[in-house]
Tab-separated table of C-alpha atoms and ligand atoms in Angstrom:
chain	number	residue	atom	x	y	z
A	1	MET	CA	-36.636	-16.684	20.161
A	2	THR	CA	-37.303	-14.985	23.392
A	3	ASN	CA	-33.724	-14.904	24.614
A	4	PRO	CA	-31.432	-12.228	23.180
A	5	ALA	CA	-28.510	-14.057	21.994
A	6	ILE	CA	-25.744	-11.958	23.118
A	7	GLN	CA	-26.302	-9.261	25.873
A	8	PHE	CA	-23.830	-6.784	27.628
A	9	GLU	CA	-24.988	-4.900	30.598
A	10	ASN	CA	-22.709	-2.128	31.819
A	11	VAL	CA	-19.488	-3.978	30.950
A	12	SER	CA	-16.312	-2.476	31.503
A	13	LYS	CA	-12.698	-3.906	31.188
A	14	LYS	CA	-9.716	-2.086	32.926
A	15	TYR	CA	-6.092	-3.021	32.591
A	16	GLY	CA	-4.653	-1.196	35.807
A	17	SER	CA	-5.876	2.197	35.491
A	18	ASN	CA	-6.480	1.867	31.705
A	19	THR	CA	-10.076	1.669	30.797
A	20	VAL	CA	-10.420	-0.267	27.415
A	21	ILE	CA	-14.136	-1.071	27.598
A	22	ASN	CA	-16.419	1.557	29.149
A	23	HIS	CA	-19.828	0.839	30.301
A	24	LEU	CA	-20.940	-1.088	27.191
A	25	ASN	CA	-24.547	-2.046	26.852
A	26	PHE	CA	-25.937	-3.769	23.774
A	27	THR	CA	-28.061	-6.659	22.673
A	28	ILE	CA	-27.311	-8.803	19.658
A	29	PRO	CA	-30.721	-10.477	18.559
A	30	ALA	CA	-30.792	-13.964	18.033
A	31	ASP	CA	-30.115	-15.235	14.224
A	32	SER	CA	-28.725	-11.908	13.193
A	33	LEU	CA	-25.438	-10.951	11.469
A	34	VAL	CA	-23.786	-7.897	13.136
A	35	THR	CA	-20.582	-6.292	12.376
A	36	ILE	CA	-18.311	-4.358	14.987
A	37	LEU	CA	-16.523	-1.700	13.240
A	38	GLY	CA	-13.706	0.376	15.018
A	39	SER	CA	-10.050	1.638	14.684
A	40	SER	CA	-7.216	-0.178	16.047
A	41	GLY	CA	-7.169	-0.441	19.731
A	42	CYS	CA	-10.635	0.455	20.360
A	43	GLY	CA	-11.782	-2.582	21.934
A	44	LYS	CA	-13.126	-4.980	19.351
A	45	THR	CA	-10.934	-8.031	20.082
A	46	THR	CA	-11.514	-7.436	23.831
A	47	THR	CA	-15.312	-7.298	23.180
A	48	LEU	CA	-15.192	-10.685	21.262
A	49	LYS	CA	-13.154	-12.321	23.880
A	50	MET	CA	-15.504	-11.354	26.840
A	51	ILE	CA	-18.229	-13.178	24.958
A	52	ASN	CA	-16.266	-16.538	24.618
A	53	GLY	CA	-14.900	-16.276	28.339
A	54	LEU	CA	-11.355	-15.870	27.132
A	55	ILE	CA	-11.316	-12.323	29.046
A	56	GLN	CA	-13.390	-11.739	32.139
A	57	PRO	CA	-14.882	-8.140	32.363
A	58	THR	CA	-13.874	-5.901	35.411
A	59	SER	CA	-17.580	-5.186	35.791
A	60	GLY	CA	-21.019	-5.659	34.350
A	61	THR	CA	-22.800	-8.718	33.069
A	62	VAL	CA	-22.252	-10.603	29.689
A	63	SER	CA	-25.202	-12.945	28.953
A	64	ILE	CA	-25.432	-15.608	26.346
A	65	GLY	CA	-28.838	-16.873	25.406
A	66	GLY	CA	-30.168	-15.030	28.403
A	67	GLN	CA	-27.923	-17.027	30.669
A	68	PRO	CA	-25.231	-14.734	32.519
A	69	LEU	CA	-21.587	-16.126	31.494
A	70	ASP	CA	-20.640	-16.979	35.172
A	71	GLU	CA	-23.539	-19.526	35.105
A	72	TRP	CA	-22.288	-21.155	31.976
A	73	ASN	CA	-19.764	-24.092	32.227
A	74	LEU	CA	-16.805	-22.803	30.016
A	75	ILE	CA	-16.177	-25.709	28.113
A	76	ASP	CA	-19.941	-25.966	27.140
A	77	LEU	CA	-19.907	-22.433	26.310
A	78	ARG	CA	-17.014	-22.874	23.984
A	79	ARG	CA	-18.746	-25.586	22.219
A	80	HIS	CA	-21.734	-23.057	21.345
A	81	ILE	CA	-19.174	-20.516	20.010
A	82	GLY	CA	-17.271	-20.703	16.689
A	83	TYR	CA	-14.291	-18.438	16.672
A	84	VAL	CA	-12.474	-17.234	13.301
A	85	VAL	CA	-9.404	-15.271	13.504
A	86	GLN	CA	-6.999	-13.712	11.056
A	87	GLN	CA	-3.804	-16.160	11.807
A	88	ILE	CA	-6.131	-19.036	11.559
A	89	GLY	CA	-3.679	-21.334	13.215
A	90	LEU	CA	-4.565	-24.509	10.835
A	91	PHE	CA	-2.609	-27.655	12.335
A	92	PRO	CA	0.449	-27.928	9.832
A	93	HIS	CA	0.796	-31.587	10.308
A	94	MET	CA	-2.952	-32.527	9.778
A	95	THR	CA	-4.837	-32.825	6.458
A	96	ILE	CA	-7.439	-30.193	5.803
A	97	ALA	CA	-10.298	-32.839	6.698
A	98	ASP	CA	-8.409	-33.515	10.014
A	99	ASN	CA	-8.398	-29.807	10.685
A	100	ILE	CA	-11.978	-29.273	10.208
A	101	GLY	CA	-12.895	-32.434	12.198
A	102	VAL	CA	-10.939	-31.425	15.276
A	103	VAL	CA	-13.812	-30.643	17.582
A	104	PRO	CA	-16.276	-33.237	16.298
A	105	LYS	CA	-13.470	-35.677	17.038
A	106	MET	CA	-13.140	-34.291	20.461
A	107	LEU	CA	-16.887	-34.552	21.165
A	108	GLY	CA	-16.492	-38.269	20.343
A	109	TRP	CA	-18.555	-38.399	16.948
A	110	ASN	CA	-17.931	-41.695	14.979
A	111	PRO	CA	-15.479	-41.415	11.941
A	112	THR	CA	-18.245	-41.816	9.258
A	113	LYS	CA	-20.309	-38.861	10.799
A	114	ILE	CA	-17.146	-36.643	10.871
A	115	GLN	CA	-16.477	-37.520	7.497
A	116	GLN	CA	-19.897	-36.850	6.267
A	117	ARG	CA	-19.768	-33.440	8.176
A	118	VAL	CA	-16.315	-32.383	7.019
A	119	ASN	CA	-17.505	-33.105	3.332
A	120	GLU	CA	-20.791	-31.209	4.033
A	121	LEU	CA	-18.523	-28.186	5.468
A	122	LEU	CA	-16.036	-28.046	2.426
A	123	ARG	CA	-18.872	-27.757	-0.173
A	124	LEU	CA	-20.337	-25.105	2.132
A	125	VAL	CA	-17.301	-23.165	1.964
A	126	GLN	CA	-16.659	-23.809	-1.759
A	127	LEU	CA	-13.637	-26.155	-1.657
A	128	GLU	CA	-14.445	-29.484	-3.612
A	129	PRO	CA	-13.806	-32.167	-0.884
A	130	GLN	CA	-12.032	-34.649	-3.503
A	131	GLN	CA	-9.522	-31.912	-4.255
A	132	PHE	CA	-8.959	-30.525	-0.884
A	133	ALA	CA	-9.604	-32.894	1.848
A	134	SER	CA	-6.429	-34.791	1.932
A	135	ARG	CA	-4.260	-31.842	1.296
A	136	TYR	CA	-2.061	-29.973	4.062
A	137	PRO	CA	-2.458	-26.277	5.017
A	138	SER	CA	0.614	-25.163	3.276
A	139	GLN	CA	-0.951	-26.562	-0.134
A	140	LEU	CA	-3.732	-23.974	0.046
A	141	SER	CA	-3.699	-20.382	-0.599
A	142	GLY	CA	-4.368	-17.663	2.206
A	143	GLY	CA	-7.852	-17.316	1.067
A	144	GLN	CA	-8.544	-21.186	0.918
A	145	GLN	CA	-6.929	-21.462	4.397
A	146	GLN	CA	-9.573	-19.004	5.641
A	147	ARG	CA	-12.158	-20.880	3.953
A	148	VAL	CA	-11.247	-24.044	5.946
A	149	GLY	CA	-10.940	-21.691	9.147
A	150	VAL	CA	-14.719	-20.830	8.630
A	151	ALA	CA	-15.390	-24.424	7.998
A	152	ARG	CA	-13.752	-25.570	11.187
A	153	ALA	CA	-15.521	-22.863	13.214
A	154	LEU	CA	-18.706	-24.240	12.083
A	155	ALA	CA	-17.858	-28.063	12.440
A	156	ALA	CA	-19.846	-28.681	15.632
A	157	ASN	CA	-22.821	-26.502	14.405
A	158	PRO	CA	-22.361	-23.720	16.939
A	159	PRO	CA	-25.429	-21.342	17.438
A	160	TYR	CA	-22.886	-18.404	17.659
A	161	VAL	CA	-19.701	-17.652	15.523
A	162	LEU	CA	-17.449	-14.772	16.279
A	163	PHE	CA	-15.255	-13.582	13.596
A	164	ASP	CA	-12.134	-11.264	14.395
A	165	GLU	CA	-10.960	-9.568	11.218
A	166	PRO	CA	-10.629	-13.144	9.529
A	167	PHE	CA	-9.959	-11.329	6.111
A	168	GLY	CA	-7.644	-8.590	6.990
A	169	ALA	CA	-4.647	-10.192	5.270
A	170	LEU	CA	-6.336	-11.133	1.936
A	171	ASP	CA	-6.437	-9.261	-1.471
A	172	ALA	CA	-9.471	-7.140	-2.236
A	173	LEU	CA	-11.024	-9.535	-4.645
A	174	THR	CA	-10.458	-12.698	-2.539
A	175	ARG	CA	-11.799	-10.825	0.438
A	176	LEU	CA	-14.907	-9.636	-1.397
A	177	SER	CA	-15.540	-13.296	-2.302
A	178	LEU	CA	-15.347	-14.421	1.111
A	179	GLN	CA	-17.570	-11.722	2.304
A	180	LYS	CA	-20.243	-12.799	0.002
A	181	GLU	CA	-19.732	-16.287	1.272
A	182	ILE	CA	-20.223	-15.272	4.924
A	183	LYS	CA	-23.411	-13.650	3.966
A	184	ARG	CA	-24.431	-16.574	1.954
A	185	ILE	CA	-23.661	-18.961	4.647
A	186	HIS	CA	-25.463	-16.935	7.086
A	187	GLN	CA	-28.589	-17.075	5.124
A	188	THR	CA	-28.163	-20.544	4.233
A	189	LEU	CA	-27.819	-21.870	7.913
A	190	GLN	CA	-30.690	-21.660	10.206
A	191	ASN	CA	-30.543	-20.231	13.760
A	192	LYS	CA	-26.930	-18.623	13.725
A	193	THR	CA	-25.675	-15.433	15.136
A	194	PHE	CA	-22.715	-13.984	13.648
A	195	LEU	CA	-20.690	-11.326	15.107
A	196	PHE	CA	-17.916	-9.946	12.705
A	197	VAL	CA	-15.179	-7.537	13.687
A	198	THR	CA	-13.577	-5.317	11.092
A	199	HIS	CA	-11.829	-2.198	10.698
A	200	ASP	CA	-12.796	-1.875	7.177
A	201	ILE	CA	-15.862	0.339	6.767
A	202	ASN	CA	-16.824	-1.154	3.472
A	203	GLU	CA	-16.706	-4.780	4.947
A	204	ALA	CA	-18.855	-3.591	7.931
A	205	LEU	CA	-21.513	-1.865	5.819
A	206	PHE	CA	-21.667	-4.692	3.230
A	207	LEU	CA	-22.051	-7.543	5.703
A	208	GLY	CA	-23.827	-6.410	8.623
A	209	GLU	CA	-27.625	-6.313	9.072
A	210	LYS	CA	-26.652	-3.952	11.982
A	211	VAL	CA	-23.298	-2.223	12.268
A	212	MET	CA	-22.019	-1.379	15.772
A	213	VAL	CA	-19.524	1.485	15.377
A	214	MET	CA	-16.815	1.593	18.437
A	215	HIS	CA	-14.591	4.178	19.625
A	216	HIS	CA	-12.456	4.246	22.734
A	217	GLY	CA	-14.259	1.437	24.513
A	218	GLN	CA	-17.763	2.620	23.760
A	219	ILE	CA	-20.501	2.343	21.105
A	220	GLU	CA	-20.879	5.491	18.700
A	221	GLN	CA	-23.706	3.982	16.835
A	222	PHE	CA	-25.423	0.737	16.451
A	223	ALA	CA	-27.845	0.734	13.671
A	224	THR	CA	-28.672	-0.641	9.938
A	225	PRO	CA	-25.801	0.243	7.492
A	226	ALA	CA	-28.430	2.719	5.688
A	227	GLU	CA	-29.070	4.540	9.181
A	228	VAL	CA	-25.235	4.760	9.786
A	229	VAL	CA	-24.678	6.205	6.376
A	230	ASN	CA	-27.786	8.634	6.091
A	231	HIS	CA	-27.690	9.482	9.784
A	232	PRO	CA	-24.253	9.320	11.251
A	233	ALA	CA	-24.966	9.615	15.122
A	234	THR	CA	-21.824	11.159	16.187
A	235	ALA	CA	-18.798	13.571	14.661
A	236	PHE	CA	-16.649	10.297	14.814
A	237	VAL	CA	-19.036	8.274	12.723
A	238	LYS	CA	-19.276	11.345	10.280
A	239	GLU	CA	-15.471	11.377	10.155
A	240	LEU	CA	-15.376	7.634	9.475
A	241	LEU	CA	-17.724	7.934	6.524
A	242	GLY	CA	-15.753	11.076	5.284
A	243	THR	CA	-12.791	8.898	4.856
A	244	VAL	CA	-14.682	6.537	2.526
A	245	ARG	CA	-15.629	9.601	0.464
A	246	GLN	CA	-12.110	10.855	0.448
A	247	ASN	CA	-10.920	7.468	-0.850
A	248	GLN	CA	-13.394	7.477	-3.569
A	249	ALA	CA	-12.552	11.065	-4.555
A	250	LEU	CA	-8.994	10.064	-4.957
A	251	TRP	CA	-9.570	7.051	-7.202
A	252	ALA	CA	-12.227	8.887	-9.015
A	253	GLY	CA	-9.674	11.354	-10.428
A	254	ASP	CA	-11.403	14.214	-8.374
A	255	ARG	CA	-7.912	16.026	-8.144
A	256	ASP	CA	-6.456	19.261	-9.415
A	257	GLU	CA	-4.081	17.932	-11.685
B	1	LIG	N1	-3.533	-7.867	28.302
B	1	LIG	C1	-3.567	-6.467	28.305
B	1	LIG	N2	-2.964	-5.744	29.078
B	1	LIG	C2	-3.115	-4.242	28.927
B	1	LIG	N3	-3.717	-3.621	27.812
B	1	LIG	C3	-4.299	-4.493	26.978
B	1	LIG	C4	-4.390	-5.815	27.003
B	1	LIG	N4	-4.931	-6.430	25.888
B	1	LIG	C5	-5.370	-5.344	25.516
B	1	LIG	N5	-5.134	-4.196	26.020
B	1	LIG	C6	-5.339	-2.895	25.393
B	1	LIG	O1	-6.589	-2.823	25.302
B	1	LIG	C7	-7.244	-1.850	24.431
B	1	LIG	C8	-8.062	-2.742	23.308
B	1	LIG	O2	-7.523	-3.752	22.598
B	1	LIG	P1	-8.321	-4.689	21.501
B	1	LIG	O3	-7.101	-5.746	21.294
B	1	LIG	O4	-9.423	-5.109	22.190
B	1	LIG	O5	-8.298	-3.774	20.336
B	1	LIG	P2	-8.721	-3.956	18.918
B	1	LIG	O6	-9.895	-2.918	18.791
B	1	LIG	O7	-9.075	-5.320	18.537
B	1	LIG	O8	-7.521	-3.503	17.956
B	1	LIG	P3	-7.073	-4.043	16.576
B	1	LIG	O9	-8.091	-3.508	15.448
B	1	LIG	O10	-5.744	-3.505	16.308
B	1	LIG	O11	-6.968	-5.545	16.499
B	1	LIG	C9	-5.728	-1.649	23.353
B	1	LIG	O12	-5.298	-0.192	23.741
B	1	LIG	C10	-4.829	-2.761	23.979
B	1	LIG	O13	-3.609	-2.057	24.109
B	2	LIG	MG1	-8.305	-6.754	17.316
């Protein structure tokens, strides 16, 4: 692919005099899986929402597939971009199948094609269609609901999928199994660019082909997990890695008592 999938050129976002994104420049290569890592309030969600047009930058240019955002029709753009968030917001009165089929239905697909697609997606996220298709969201565990959220985001086969801390509320084991799923799904599907926001350093390093470390609306480092671990670019990245080592020291019994 010649077009970079997602490109930020000198992008800033201000609320009044408060600069939350500060001259951001980066290119997410097409078909890659990139994680954005940073602490609360550093601008991760703002960055994602400037990609799907929910937030307008104050200055600079965001381009998708080589085309600046203001040249995109917003409805068309959102059709190209799946979005998975923590509060997944499944419609409680609709079955799992209907929840996953919302966008295809809006796009006017015929019912047979929608049903086939729903079953295919349920299998992709490891939920047996016979068991889950006709259930309601309240009849699923939190982890299963997040799987449905991933399936729903993929329903119309968008080339880009944005994930905003989708597994933040799940227990460690469920979270790990979903991280593995995301990796497998990205490898299975062709021509998909995944951008995954997290404040969990292990999640960012495990999932990302490249990791973008953000701090105060700027990029501290954008590199492979190995480069981040072996050559942290700034004092902030070093400190971040240090917290992981501290945790390890704690549970490894590396204490005086
Ligand atoms: N509508 C708004 N008006 C004013 N300030 C805002 C608005 N939306 C976000 N902010 C501020 O912008 C900064 C970045 O917010 P953002 O939601 O992007 O952070 P985040 O990295 O996603 O944090 P978290 O990990 O807690 O979700 C924060 O300081 C936030 O208070
Ligand atoms: Mg956020």
